[in-house]
Short mmCIF file of C-alpha atoms in Angstrom, two decimals:
data_model
loop_
_atom_site.label_atom_id
_atom_site.label_comp_id
_atom_site.label_asym_id
_atom_site.label_seq_id
_atom_site.Cartn_x
_atom_site.Cartn_y
_atom_site.Cartn_z
CA MET M 14 12.59 25.95 -3.49
CA THR M 15 8.56 27.52 -2.90
CA GLY M 16 6.25 26.56 -0.01
CA PHE M 17 2.87 27.34 1.87
CA PHE M 18 3.01 28.85 4.98
CA THR M 19 -0.83 28.55 6.29
CA ASP M 20 -1.45 30.63 9.42
CA SER M 21 -5.09 29.49 10.62
CA THR M 22 -4.89 32.19 13.33
CA LEU M 23 -5.47 34.65 10.67
CA CYS M 24 -7.69 32.16 8.49
CA ILE M 25 -11.64 33.45 8.21
CA GLY M 26 -13.08 30.00 6.94
CA CYS M 27 -14.29 32.42 3.33
CA LYS M 28 -13.17 29.10 1.56
CA ALA M 29 -11.98 31.04 -1.30
CA CYS M 30 -9.18 29.24 -1.40
CA GLU M 31 -11.14 26.05 -1.93
CA VAL M 32 -13.37 27.34 -4.79
CA ALA M 33 -10.20 29.56 -6.30
CA CYS M 34 -8.57 26.02 -6.79
CA LYS M 35 -11.26 24.16 -8.44
CA GLU M 36 -11.70 26.86 -10.56
CA TRP M 37 -8.23 27.31 -11.88
CA ASN M 38 -7.29 23.38 -12.26
CA ASP M 39 -10.37 22.50 -13.25
CA VAL M 40 -11.42 20.25 -10.52
CA PRO M 41 -14.58 18.42 -10.40
CA GLU M 42 -17.41 18.65 -8.03
CA ASP M 43 -16.88 15.48 -5.49
CA GLY M 44 -19.79 15.36 -3.02
CA LEU M 45 -22.78 17.94 -1.82
CA LYS M 46 -23.66 16.91 1.36
CA PHE M 47 -23.99 18.45 5.02
CA SER M 48 -21.80 16.66 7.32
CA GLY M 49 -22.87 18.10 10.30
CA ASN M 50 -19.33 19.21 11.40
CA SER M 51 -19.67 22.53 11.59
CA TYR M 52 -19.60 24.33 8.29
CA ASP M 53 -17.22 21.94 7.33
CA ASN M 54 -19.23 20.23 3.98
CA THR M 55 -15.66 19.21 2.24
CA ILE M 56 -14.44 16.84 4.96
CA ALA M 57 -11.30 15.87 3.76
CA LEU M 58 -8.45 16.63 1.01
CA GLY M 59 -9.21 13.78 -1.99
CA HIS M 60 -8.88 13.44 -5.68
CA SER M 61 -10.98 16.22 -5.96
CA THR M 62 -10.46 18.11 -3.00
CA TRP M 63 -6.87 20.33 -2.69
CA ARG M 64 -7.69 22.64 -0.26
CA HIS M 65 -10.26 21.78 2.45
CA VAL M 66 -10.83 24.34 4.91
CA LYS M 67 -11.47 22.68 8.21
CA PHE M 68 -13.72 24.10 11.04
CA VAL M 69 -12.68 23.59 14.89
CA GLU M 70 -15.11 24.26 17.78
CA HIS M 71 -13.87 24.35 21.07
CA GLU M 72 -15.26 26.07 24.64
CA ALA M 73 -14.88 29.74 25.13
CA THR M 74 -10.90 30.78 24.42
CA ILE M 75 -9.58 34.50 24.55
CA GLY M 76 -8.38 35.62 21.03
CA ALA M 77 -10.06 32.84 19.23
CA GLY M 78 -12.69 34.37 17.58
CA GLY M 79 -16.47 34.51 19.42
CA ASN M 80 -16.84 37.60 22.05
CA ALA M 81 -18.82 36.41 24.31
CA PRO M 82 -18.08 33.80 26.96
CA ARG M 83 -21.23 31.84 26.48
CA LEU M 84 -20.40 30.83 23.07
CA MET M 85 -17.72 28.24 21.24
CA THR M 86 -15.01 29.63 19.36
CA TRP M 87 -13.83 28.93 16.18
CA GLN M 88 -10.35 28.15 14.46
CA PHE M 89 -10.14 27.75 10.64
CA SER M 90 -7.36 26.59 9.03
CA SER M 91 -7.03 25.41 4.98
CA ASP M 92 -5.82 22.16 4.89
CA VAL M 93 -3.53 21.11 1.42
CA CYS M 94 -0.83 18.28 0.28
CA LYS M 95 2.29 18.84 2.20
CA HIS M 96 4.62 18.37 -0.44
CA CYS M 97 7.29 16.25 1.67
CA GLU M 98 10.25 16.27 2.01
CA ASN M 99 10.60 12.69 2.37
CA ALA M 100 7.37 11.69 -0.17
CA GLY M 101 5.25 8.77 0.55
CA CYS M 102 3.71 9.26 -2.40
CA LEU M 103 6.64 9.62 -4.64
CA GLU M 104 8.75 6.77 -3.34
CA SER M 105 6.07 4.41 -3.92
CA CYS M 106 5.03 5.57 -7.21
CA PRO M 107 6.22 2.57 -9.76
CA THR M 108 5.69 4.30 -13.25
CA GLY M 109 7.58 7.34 -12.13
CA SER M 110 4.75 9.63 -12.45
CA ILE M 111 5.34 11.37 -9.37
CA VAL M 112 8.25 13.94 -9.47
CA ARG M 113 9.93 16.69 -7.72
CA THR M 114 9.57 19.72 -9.59
CA GLU M 115 12.35 22.58 -9.97
CA PHE M 116 9.94 24.07 -7.18
CA GLY M 117 10.36 21.44 -4.60
CA GLY M 118 6.88 20.71 -4.67
CA VAL M 119 5.57 17.36 -5.53
CA TYR M 120 3.68 16.00 -8.79
CA VAL M 121 2.27 14.00 -10.22
CA GLN M 122 2.12 13.85 -14.22
CA PRO M 123 -1.66 13.01 -15.22
CA ASP M 124 -0.02 11.47 -18.60
CA ILE M 125 2.12 8.76 -17.26
CA CYS M 126 -0.45 7.94 -14.33
CA ASN M 127 -2.00 5.19 -14.99
CA GLY M 128 -4.11 4.43 -11.67
CA CYS M 129 -2.09 1.98 -9.29
CA GLY M 130 -3.50 3.31 -6.41
CA TYR M 131 -0.18 2.60 -4.50
CA CYS M 132 -0.12 6.04 -3.81
CA VAL M 133 -3.19 6.21 -2.10
CA VAL M 134 -2.01 3.85 0.50
CA ASN M 135 1.58 5.53 0.97
CA CYS M 136 0.84 9.14 2.28
CA PRO M 137 0.54 9.16 5.47
CA PHE M 138 -1.13 12.54 5.64
CA GLY M 139 -4.26 10.44 3.44
CA VAL M 140 -3.70 13.59 0.47
CA ILE M 141 -3.79 11.70 -2.60
CA ASP M 142 -6.29 9.39 -4.27
CA ARG M 143 -7.46 8.49 -7.30
CA ARG M 144 -10.09 9.19 -8.91
CA PRO M 145 -13.25 7.16 -9.70
CA THR M 146 -14.27 8.58 -12.91
CA ASP M 147 -10.66 9.57 -14.43
CA GLY M 148 -9.19 6.25 -13.15
CA ARG M 149 -5.64 8.19 -12.20
CA ALA M 150 -4.43 9.72 -8.60
CA PHE M 151 -4.95 13.54 -8.20
CA LYS M 152 -3.79 15.84 -5.50
CA CYS M 153 -2.63 19.57 -5.21
CA THR M 154 -0.04 20.12 -8.46
CA PHE M 155 1.34 22.88 -6.28
CA CYS M 156 -0.05 25.40 -9.31
CA TYR M 157 3.14 24.01 -11.11
CA ASP M 158 1.72 25.78 -14.29
CA ARG M 159 1.29 28.82 -12.77
CA GLN M 160 4.60 29.08 -10.62
CA ARG M 161 6.59 28.44 -14.02
CA ALA M 162 4.84 31.37 -15.42
CA GLY M 163 6.20 33.44 -12.39
CA GLU M 164 2.65 33.61 -10.51
CA GLN M 165 2.12 31.69 -7.07
CA PRO M 166 -0.65 29.50 -6.91
CA ALA M 167 -4.30 30.12 -6.90
CA CYS M 168 -5.01 29.78 -3.46
CA ALA M 169 -2.68 31.78 -2.61
CA LYS M 170 -3.56 34.63 -4.97
CA ALA M 171 -7.77 34.14 -3.81
CA CYS M 172 -6.88 34.31 0.22
CA PRO M 173 -8.55 37.91 1.00
CA THR M 174 -6.98 37.88 4.55
CA GLN M 175 -3.21 36.61 3.57
CA SER M 176 -3.48 33.46 5.75
CA ILE M 177 -2.41 31.28 2.83
CA LEU M 178 1.52 32.79 2.03
CA PHE M 179 3.33 31.58 -0.54
CA GLY M 180 6.98 32.02 -1.42
CA ASP M 181 10.64 30.77 -0.74
CA LEU M 182 10.59 28.19 1.94
CA GLU M 183 13.30 29.61 4.27
CA GLU M 184 11.69 32.89 4.16
CA LEU M 185 8.45 31.94 4.56
CA GLN M 186 9.99 30.14 7.32
CA LEU M 187 11.03 33.19 9.15
CA VAL M 188 7.74 34.63 8.72
CA ALA M 189 6.46 32.28 10.35
CA ASP M 190 8.76 32.55 13.47
CA ALA M 191 8.21 36.23 14.00
CA ARG M 192 4.53 35.23 13.91
CA ILE M 193 4.49 32.86 16.43
CA ALA M 194 6.88 35.21 18.64
CA LYS M 195 4.53 37.61 18.31
CA LEU M 196 1.28 35.79 19.12
CA HIS M 197 3.42 34.46 21.93
CA ALA M 198 4.39 37.35 23.68
CA ASN M 199 0.41 38.35 22.69
CA GLY M 200 -1.00 35.75 24.95
CA MET M 201 -1.85 33.10 22.71
CA THR M 202 0.86 30.72 24.03
CA ASP M 203 -1.08 27.44 22.63
CA ALA M 204 0.13 29.02 18.71
CA LYS M 205 2.40 26.61 17.41
CA ILE M 206 4.56 25.56 14.07
CA TYR M 207 3.49 22.23 12.19
CA ASN M 208 6.44 21.14 10.16
CA PRO M 209 7.63 17.93 11.48
CA THR M 210 10.84 18.57 10.31
CA ASP M 211 12.21 15.79 13.27
CA SER M 212 9.90 13.08 11.86
CA SER M 213 10.89 10.11 8.60
CA VAL M 214 8.96 12.72 6.26
CA GLY M 215 11.73 15.69 6.94
CA GLY M 216 9.85 18.55 6.81
CA VAL M 217 7.02 19.72 4.70
CA HIS M 218 6.66 22.60 2.21
CA ALA M 219 3.71 23.08 2.84
CA PHE M 220 3.47 24.44 6.57
CA PHE M 221 0.82 25.37 9.42
CA LEU M 222 0.58 27.40 12.26
CA VAL M 223 -2.46 25.64 14.07
CA ARG M 224 -3.51 26.31 18.08
CA GLY M 225 -3.14 23.74 20.25
CA ASP M 226 -3.15 19.86 19.43
CA ALA M 227 -2.63 19.47 15.75
CA ARG M 228 -4.44 16.09 15.54
CA GLU M 229 -7.45 18.05 16.07
CA TYR M 230 -6.62 19.56 12.77
CA ASN M 231 -6.10 16.09 11.59
CA LEU M 232 -2.55 16.93 11.40
CA PRO M 233 -0.63 13.10 12.84
CA ALA M 234 1.88 14.01 15.67
CA ASN M 235 4.15 11.49 14.41
CA PRO M 236 3.96 10.97 10.67
CA VAL M 237 5.70 8.17 8.57
CA VAL M 238 7.17 7.93 5.25
CA PRO M 239 6.27 4.46 4.71
CA THR M 240 10.21 3.57 2.90
CA VAL M 241 11.32 3.39 6.41
CA TYR M 242 9.96 -0.16 6.53
CA LEU M 243 11.39 -1.28 4.05
CA ARG M 244 14.39 -2.79 5.51
CA ASP M 245 11.92 -4.90 7.50
CA ALA M 246 10.10 -5.74 4.77
CA TRP M 247 12.86 -6.93 2.04
CA GLY M 248 14.31 -8.57 5.49
CA ALA M 249 11.21 -10.82 6.39
CA ALA M 250 10.58 -11.32 2.35
CA ALA M 251 14.53 -12.83 2.16
CA ALA M 252 13.84 -15.05 5.34
CA GLY M 253 10.93 -16.26 4.23
CA ALA M 254 12.10 -17.28 1.12
CA ALA M 255 15.03 -18.71 2.33
CA ALA M 256 12.55 -20.66 4.89
CA ILE M 257 10.76 -22.08 1.54
CA ALA M 258 13.99 -23.21 -0.26
CA ALA M 259 15.26 -24.21 2.79
CA GLY M 260 11.90 -26.33 3.55
CA ALA M 261 11.39 -27.86 0.29
CA LEU M 262 15.02 -29.03 0.10
CA VAL M 263 15.08 -31.24 2.92
CA VAL M 264 11.86 -32.52 2.23
CA PHE M 265 12.59 -33.30 -1.26
CA ALA M 266 16.17 -34.96 -0.50
CA LEU M 267 15.16 -36.67 2.64
CA GLY M 268 12.01 -37.80 -0.04
CA GLY M 269 13.98 -38.55 -2.52
CA LYS M 270 15.99 -41.03 -0.58
CA LYS M 271 13.00 -42.86 0.75
CA ARG M 272 11.65 -43.01 -2.61
CA MET M 273 14.75 -44.67 -3.92
CA LYS M 274 15.11 -46.55 -1.05
CA ASN M 275 11.21 -48.25 -1.57
CA ALA M 276 12.25 -48.66 -5.47
CA GLU M 277 15.30 -50.70 -4.59
CA ARG M 278 13.63 -52.89 -2.07
CA ARG M 279 10.93 -53.73 -4.89
CA THR M 280 13.40 -54.91 -7.56
CA MET Z 1 -7.44 11.66 22.64
CA SER Z 2 -8.53 14.75 19.77
CA THR Z 3 -9.27 14.33 16.19
CA TYR Z 4 -11.09 15.80 13.86
CA TYR Z 5 -14.51 15.08 14.60
CA ASP Z 6 -13.08 11.31 14.32
CA LEU Z 7 -12.96 11.45 10.21
CA PRO Z 8 -10.55 9.06 8.75
CA LEU Z 9 -6.97 10.43 8.35
CA LEU Z 10 -5.48 7.82 6.13
CA LYS Z 11 -7.44 7.36 2.75
CA PRO Z 12 -8.20 3.13 2.34
CA PRO Z 13 -6.74 1.37 -0.71
CA VAL Z 14 -8.66 1.25 -3.68
CA TRP Z 15 -8.32 -2.07 -4.80
CA THR Z 16 -11.13 -4.64 -5.61
CA TRP Z 17 -10.90 -8.42 -6.27
CA GLU Z 18 -8.05 -8.58 -8.59
CA VAL Z 19 -5.67 -7.13 -6.33
CA PRO Z 20 -6.01 -10.18 -3.59
CA THR Z 21 -6.77 -12.65 -6.10
CA TYR Z 22 -3.32 -12.07 -8.05
CA PHE Z 23 -1.55 -12.20 -4.80
CA PHE Z 24 -3.20 -15.86 -4.60
CA VAL Z 25 -2.20 -16.47 -8.22
CA GLY Z 26 1.09 -15.34 -8.43
CA GLY Z 27 2.06 -16.18 -4.55
CA ALA Z 28 1.52 -19.86 -5.45
CA ALA Z 29 2.87 -19.71 -9.29
CA GLY Z 30 5.81 -18.56 -7.55
CA ALA Z 31 6.41 -20.79 -5.30
CA ALA Z 32 5.42 -23.47 -7.81
CA ALA Z 33 8.28 -22.72 -9.87
CA ALA Z 34 10.61 -22.68 -6.47
CA LEU Z 35 9.48 -26.10 -5.92
CA GLY Z 36 9.66 -27.98 -9.62
CA ALA Z 37 13.57 -26.62 -9.65
CA ILE Z 38 14.13 -27.51 -6.07
CA ALA Z 39 11.96 -31.16 -6.89
CA GLN Z 40 14.07 -31.59 -10.02
CA VAL Z 41 17.42 -30.73 -8.59
CA THR Z 42 17.08 -33.61 -5.75
CA GLY Z 43 15.88 -36.20 -8.75
CA ALA Z 44 12.29 -36.09 -7.83
CA ASP Z 45 9.89 -38.03 -10.25
CA GLN Z 46 10.11 -35.71 -13.29
CA THR Z 47 6.13 -35.28 -14.04
CA LEU Z 48 6.17 -33.82 -10.77
CA VAL Z 49 8.51 -31.07 -12.45
CA ARG Z 50 6.69 -31.10 -15.47
CA ASP Z 51 3.55 -30.20 -14.07
CA ALA Z 52 5.29 -27.60 -11.34
CA ARG Z 53 6.84 -25.68 -14.50
CA TRP Z 54 2.86 -25.29 -15.77
CA ILE Z 55 1.63 -24.09 -12.86
CA ALA Z 56 3.89 -21.55 -12.82
CA ALA Z 57 3.36 -21.32 -16.10
CA ALA Z 58 -0.16 -21.16 -15.49
CA GLY Z 59 -0.26 -18.43 -12.96
CA ALA Z 60 2.43 -16.29 -14.51
CA THR Z 61 -0.20 -15.91 -17.18
CA LEU Z 62 -3.13 -15.41 -15.09
CA SER Z 63 -1.02 -12.90 -12.88
CA ALA Z 64 -0.75 -10.09 -15.65
CA PRO Z 65 -4.50 -9.67 -17.14
CA LEU Z 66 -5.75 -9.14 -13.37
CA LEU Z 67 -3.82 -6.57 -12.52
CA VAL Z 68 -3.85 -4.72 -15.42
CA ALA Z 69 -7.80 -5.05 -14.79
CA ASP Z 70 -7.38 -3.20 -11.57
CA LEU Z 71 -5.53 -0.47 -13.14
CA GLY Z 72 -7.41 2.76 -12.87
CA ARG Z 73 -6.13 3.03 -16.87
CA PRO Z 74 -5.99 0.00 -18.07
CA GLU Z 75 -4.50 0.93 -21.34
CA ARG Z 76 -1.13 2.29 -19.37
CA PHE Z 77 -0.14 -0.95 -18.10
CA LEU Z 78 3.36 -0.64 -19.72
CA ASN Z 79 4.10 2.16 -18.26
CA MET Z 80 4.93 -0.02 -14.76
CA LEU Z 81 8.02 -0.90 -17.15
CA ARG Z 82 9.05 3.00 -17.17
CA VAL Z 83 11.37 3.04 -14.55
CA PHE Z 84 12.79 0.54 -12.11
CA LYS Z 85 12.61 1.87 -8.42
CA LEU Z 86 13.94 -0.13 -6.19
CA GLN Z 87 12.02 1.85 -2.96
CA SER Z 88 8.58 1.10 -4.07
CA PRO Z 89 7.83 -2.89 -3.71
CA MET Z 90 5.14 -2.43 -6.56
CA SER Z 91 7.90 -1.63 -9.03
CA VAL Z 92 10.23 -4.51 -7.73
CA GLY Z 93 6.82 -6.58 -8.21
CA ALA Z 94 6.30 -5.61 -11.74
CA TRP Z 95 9.83 -6.21 -12.93
CA THR Z 96 10.37 -9.46 -11.26
CA LEU Z 97 6.28 -10.49 -12.75
CA THR Z 98 7.86 -9.90 -16.13
CA ALA Z 99 10.90 -11.39 -15.63
CA PHE Z 100 8.91 -14.57 -13.81
CA GLY Z 101 6.30 -14.87 -16.61
CA SER Z 102 9.09 -15.55 -18.98
CA ALA Z 103 11.01 -17.21 -17.29
CA SER Z 104 8.58 -19.30 -16.37
CA SER Z 105 6.84 -19.61 -19.51
CA ALA Z 106 9.89 -20.83 -21.39
CA ALA Z 107 10.67 -23.28 -18.81
CA ALA Z 108 7.63 -25.39 -19.14
CA PHE Z 109 7.66 -24.51 -23.15
CA ALA Z 110 11.21 -25.92 -23.53
CA GLU Z 111 9.71 -28.71 -21.25
CA LEU Z 112 6.85 -29.65 -23.75
CA VAL Z 113 8.85 -29.39 -27.06
CA GLN Z 114 12.02 -31.53 -25.41
CA ARG Z 115 8.99 -34.31 -24.51
CA ARG Z 116 7.82 -33.83 -27.92
CA THR Z 117 10.39 -33.14 -30.35
CA ASN Z 118 14.26 -34.21 -30.42
CA LEU Z 119 15.73 -30.07 -30.39
CA PRO Z 120 18.15 -29.76 -27.40
CA VAL Z 121 16.24 -27.06 -25.88
CA ARG Z 122 16.83 -29.18 -22.09
CA VAL Z 123 19.20 -26.58 -21.08
CA VAL Z 124 16.87 -23.51 -21.94
CA GLY Z 125 14.51 -25.20 -20.01
CA ASP Z 126 16.76 -26.12 -16.82
CA ALA Z 127 18.58 -22.74 -17.05
CA SER Z 128 14.45 -20.48 -17.28
CA ALA Z 129 13.72 -22.81 -14.83
CA VAL Z 130 16.29 -21.61 -12.22
CA VAL Z 131 15.01 -18.29 -12.96
CA ALA Z 132 12.24 -18.74 -12.60
CA ALA Z 133 12.34 -20.14 -9.31
CA ALA Z 134 14.21 -17.15 -8.03
CA THR Z 135 11.99 -14.75 -9.40
CA GLY Z 136 9.34 -17.24 -7.61
CA LEU Z 137 10.46 -16.91 -4.40
CA VAL Z 138 10.15 -13.23 -4.88
CA MET Z 139 6.66 -13.34 -6.40
CA ALA Z 140 5.67 -15.84 -3.04
CA THR Z 141 6.86 -13.08 -0.59
CA TYR Z 142 7.33 -9.69 -2.19
CA THR Z 143 3.40 -9.53 -2.06
CA GLY Z 144 3.99 -8.93 1.87
CA VAL Z 145 6.07 -6.46 1.64
CA LEU Z 146 3.75 -4.52 -0.71
CA LEU Z 147 1.44 -4.39 2.23
CA GLY Z 148 4.04 -4.15 5.02
CA ALA Z 149 5.85 -1.11 3.33
CA THR Z 150 2.67 1.27 2.98
CA ALA Z 151 0.96 4.15 5.88
CA ILE Z 152 -1.92 1.63 6.67
CA PRO Z 153 -1.18 1.35 10.30
CA VAL Z 154 -2.25 -2.64 10.56
CA TRP Z 155 -0.07 -2.98 7.90
CA ASN Z 156 2.89 -1.48 8.82
CA GLU Z 157 2.47 -2.96 12.39
CA ASN Z 158 2.86 -6.69 10.46
CA VAL Z 159 5.19 -5.77 8.31
CA ARG Z 160 8.12 -8.51 9.15
CA LEU Z 161 4.67 -11.14 9.46
CA LEU Z 162 2.85 -10.65 6.12
CA PRO Z 163 5.83 -11.46 3.53
CA VAL Z 164 6.72 -14.55 5.68
CA HIS Z 165 2.95 -15.18 5.51
CA PHE Z 166 1.95 -14.65 2.47
CA GLY Z 167 5.31 -16.83 1.34
CA ALA Z 168 3.74 -19.56 3.61
CA SER Z 169 0.75 -19.37 2.33
CA ALA Z 170 1.77 -19.49 -1.39
CA LEU Z 171 3.66 -22.94 -0.96
CA GLY Z 172 0.88 -24.34 0.69
CA SER Z 173 -1.03 -23.21 -2.50
CA ALA Z 174 1.79 -24.52 -4.77
CA VAL Z 175 1.60 -28.62 -2.97
CA SER Z 176 -2.39 -28.27 -2.70
CA LEU Z 177 -2.38 -27.46 -6.44
CA LEU Z 178 0.43 -30.35 -7.21
CA GLU Z 179 -1.79 -32.41 -4.76
CA LEU Z 180 -4.99 -31.80 -6.94
CA ARG Z 181 -2.83 -32.85 -10.07
CA GLY Z 182 -2.93 -36.44 -8.50
CA HIS Z 183 0.91 -36.19 -6.87
CA ARG Z 184 1.25 -38.11 -3.76
CA ASP Z 185 5.23 -37.88 -2.75
CA ARG Z 186 5.60 -37.99 0.49
CA ALA Z 187 7.20 -34.22 0.52
CA LEU Z 188 5.04 -33.04 -0.56
CA ASN Z 189 2.60 -33.75 2.49
CA ALA Z 190 5.47 -32.42 4.43
CA LEU Z 191 5.63 -29.58 2.82
CA GLY Z 192 1.42 -29.25 3.57
CA LEU Z 193 1.99 -30.24 6.87
CA GLY Z 194 4.59 -27.75 7.76
CA THR Z 195 2.56 -25.13 6.30
CA ALA Z 196 -0.66 -25.59 8.53
CA ILE Z 197 1.46 -25.88 10.87
CA PHE Z 198 3.09 -22.52 10.19
CA GLU Z 199 -0.26 -21.08 9.14
CA THR Z 200 -1.96 -22.35 12.57
CA LEU Z 201 0.50 -20.89 14.91
CA VAL Z 202 0.11 -17.72 12.66
CA ALA Z 203 -3.68 -17.62 13.19
CA ALA Z 204 -3.30 -18.32 16.86
CA SER Z 205 -0.99 -15.36 17.43
CA LEU Z 206 -3.18 -12.76 15.02
CA ASP Z 207 -6.13 -13.68 17.36
CA ALA Z 208 -4.23 -13.12 20.25
CA GLY Z 209 -3.29 -9.21 19.88
CA ASP Z 210 -5.60 -6.69 21.56
CA ASP Z 211 -3.94 -3.94 20.67
CA ARG Z 212 -6.05 -1.04 18.42
CA VAL Z 213 -3.82 -0.91 15.56
CA ASN Z 214 -4.23 -4.87 15.18
CA ALA Z 215 -8.14 -4.82 16.07
CA PRO Z 216 -9.27 -5.18 12.46
CA LEU Z 217 -7.58 -8.60 11.84
CA THR Z 218 -9.85 -9.71 15.40
CA ARG Z 219 -12.98 -7.33 15.10
CA GLY Z 220 -15.78 -6.57 12.47
CA ARG Z 221 -15.99 -7.92 8.85
CA SER Z 222 -12.49 -8.29 8.40
CA GLY Z 223 -11.95 -9.99 11.50
CA THR Z 224 -14.12 -12.59 10.97
CA LEU Z 225 -12.13 -13.21 7.40
CA VAL Z 226 -9.00 -13.22 8.79
CA ARG Z 227 -10.42 -15.92 11.31
CA LEU Z 228 -11.85 -18.08 7.99
CA ALA Z 229 -8.68 -17.50 6.36
CA GLY Z 230 -6.49 -18.73 9.23
CA ALA Z 231 -8.77 -21.86 10.05
CA LEU Z 232 -9.26 -22.83 6.36
CA SER Z 233 -4.86 -22.46 6.22
CA GLY Z 234 -4.01 -23.84 9.46
CA PRO Z 235 -5.94 -26.42 11.65
CA VAL Z 236 -8.25 -27.46 8.87
CA PRO Z 237 -5.94 -28.99 6.84
CA LEU Z 238 -3.53 -29.77 10.03
CA ALA Z 239 -6.16 -31.76 10.61
CA LEU Z 240 -7.42 -33.04 7.67
CA ARG Z 241 -3.24 -34.15 6.52
CA LEU Z 242 -3.04 -36.58 9.87
CA PHE Z 243 -6.26 -38.30 9.08
CA GLY Z 244 -4.84 -39.15 5.82
CA ALA Z 245 -7.28 -36.71 3.57
CA ARG Z 246 -4.85 -34.92 1.45
CA LYS Z 247 -7.25 -34.07 -1.33
CA ALA Z 248 -9.39 -32.62 1.44
CA ALA Z 249 -6.30 -30.62 3.15
CA ALA Z 250 -5.25 -29.03 -0.63
CA ILE Z 251 -8.62 -27.44 -1.02
CA ALA Z 252 -9.02 -26.11 2.28
CA THR Z 253 -5.21 -24.78 1.75
CA LEU Z 254 -6.59 -23.11 -1.59
CA ALA Z 255 -9.41 -21.71 -0.53
CA GLY Z 256 -7.54 -20.38 3.23
CA SER Z 257 -4.91 -18.77 0.79
CA LEU Z 258 -7.33 -16.89 -1.13
CA ALA Z 259 -9.06 -15.82 1.52
CA THR Z 260 -6.28 -15.05 3.42
CA ARG Z 261 -5.58 -12.04 0.53
CA PHE Z 262 -8.44 -11.06 0.53
CA ALA Z 263 -8.51 -10.69 4.53
CA TRP Z 264 -5.81 -8.52 4.57
CA VAL Z 265 -6.95 -6.25 1.95
CA GLU Z 266 -10.54 -5.70 4.23
CA ALA Z 267 -8.55 -5.73 7.56
CA GLY Z 268 -6.35 -2.44 5.36
CA LYS Z 269 -9.40 -0.74 4.42
CA ALA Z 270 -10.76 -0.56 7.70
CA SER Z 271 -7.22 0.07 9.38
CA ALA Z 272 -7.39 3.56 7.31
CA ARG Z 273 -10.78 4.03 8.91
CA ASP Z 274 -9.66 4.85 11.77
CA PRO Z 275 -8.35 8.07 12.53
CA ARG Z 276 -6.82 7.22 16.62
CA VAL Z 277 -4.53 5.17 15.02
CA ALA Z 278 -3.74 7.00 12.33
CA LEU Z 279 -3.19 10.13 14.49
#
């Protein structure tokens, strides 16, 4: 099983990953506007953005870019589809278009997707979306075609600082642990791994190293795979159905008797 | 609480008007099928049973094109039947609609054939009506499951309410459609009163919520729509029924039922936009 380890302490915010991804996968242009949010004009992952470099500005912090105490510090992190262990998009897809590949990634089969949009509301990370000009849902493919050819994904290949590492998932986790230990030893104690193994998502195949609060990088503290709501939901549906049936039975049974009595009275 | 420039985390639903309209049409059709079968079993008048079967069939016939039209690739609508996934409410719904559509159409046509000819189709019709009733009960409630079992906070927060709320709304619609057809059975009025009371309680409880997750139900455009839908589904038809104005109550209930579905989809869109809840 392969994975991504994206280390934001190595990222320089060059966006080569964004460009490489779009070039390799022929992803269309999806907006050319200035957001005003630091140098992030990509804004979010979506149907036509499968790598998104985030720019987080802070007060001056030791070792976090910006050498002068008066200047703000800058952290960069390249976001991507998390390829969840328990993926909301995969579970909810009614056509069976979204599947798990042999590499462990979550993949939308573009020849099957009919654009129902249900995956869009089932991703706790807000990754997948329907492309209006096409009709189908799109997200990071984990460069399935490249992996099958024995290559690494385009973003990992293009990354100049090896902030994006690709490889065997378990090996990457060892690399990440070693990196965290080294950073903590160097005094960067706010560095942490973001891999929500304790949540219902059950861990992700694309995990991150970030500094400080992961929510500043739009990474939710407790992502939930929406299948956890199914039991309560269907239970309520059963209760509702029972109430409709019971209610109708009662009023028609009683109403019927009244009608019979009225009919008898008239004759 | 820190966010990423207060940008939304989640993606909003991409559905357009066809989807909430289908929730309304399909729900009413399903409830009508259930009503008709139960009415038949308890010996209600035959025209009521007949009309209920035709409402169910008509609703089923309208439902499919509505859903197909919303698809990003409508020509691939049959892919909905490639697999059956119990863990996907939309998959369950697609198959339920297929079964319901077939059964309700068969029930309605069999009744017509039986009435106009001497062909012995009564058993076929009645058996189809039972299947239509069973799948109809799913039709009336599963759309609440569809919304509740998602990542959208205001929807999954209300996961236990939505199937029951939509089911009651569907029942109210079925009753109203039958009353607009001219039926004045006391049983229908009782059901109409019951659903109006229930919807009044739901509206009151939604209005009382003051946590951030449920804010789309009381604030902004979605909040207005929820309140309007709640009024038209609950207190308005309740009052009208108590004053004996059944036809007006029926119209209000139908408007409220349609508005309810639109209101919840709008609330979902608003909910997806709030990063502080999702993070």
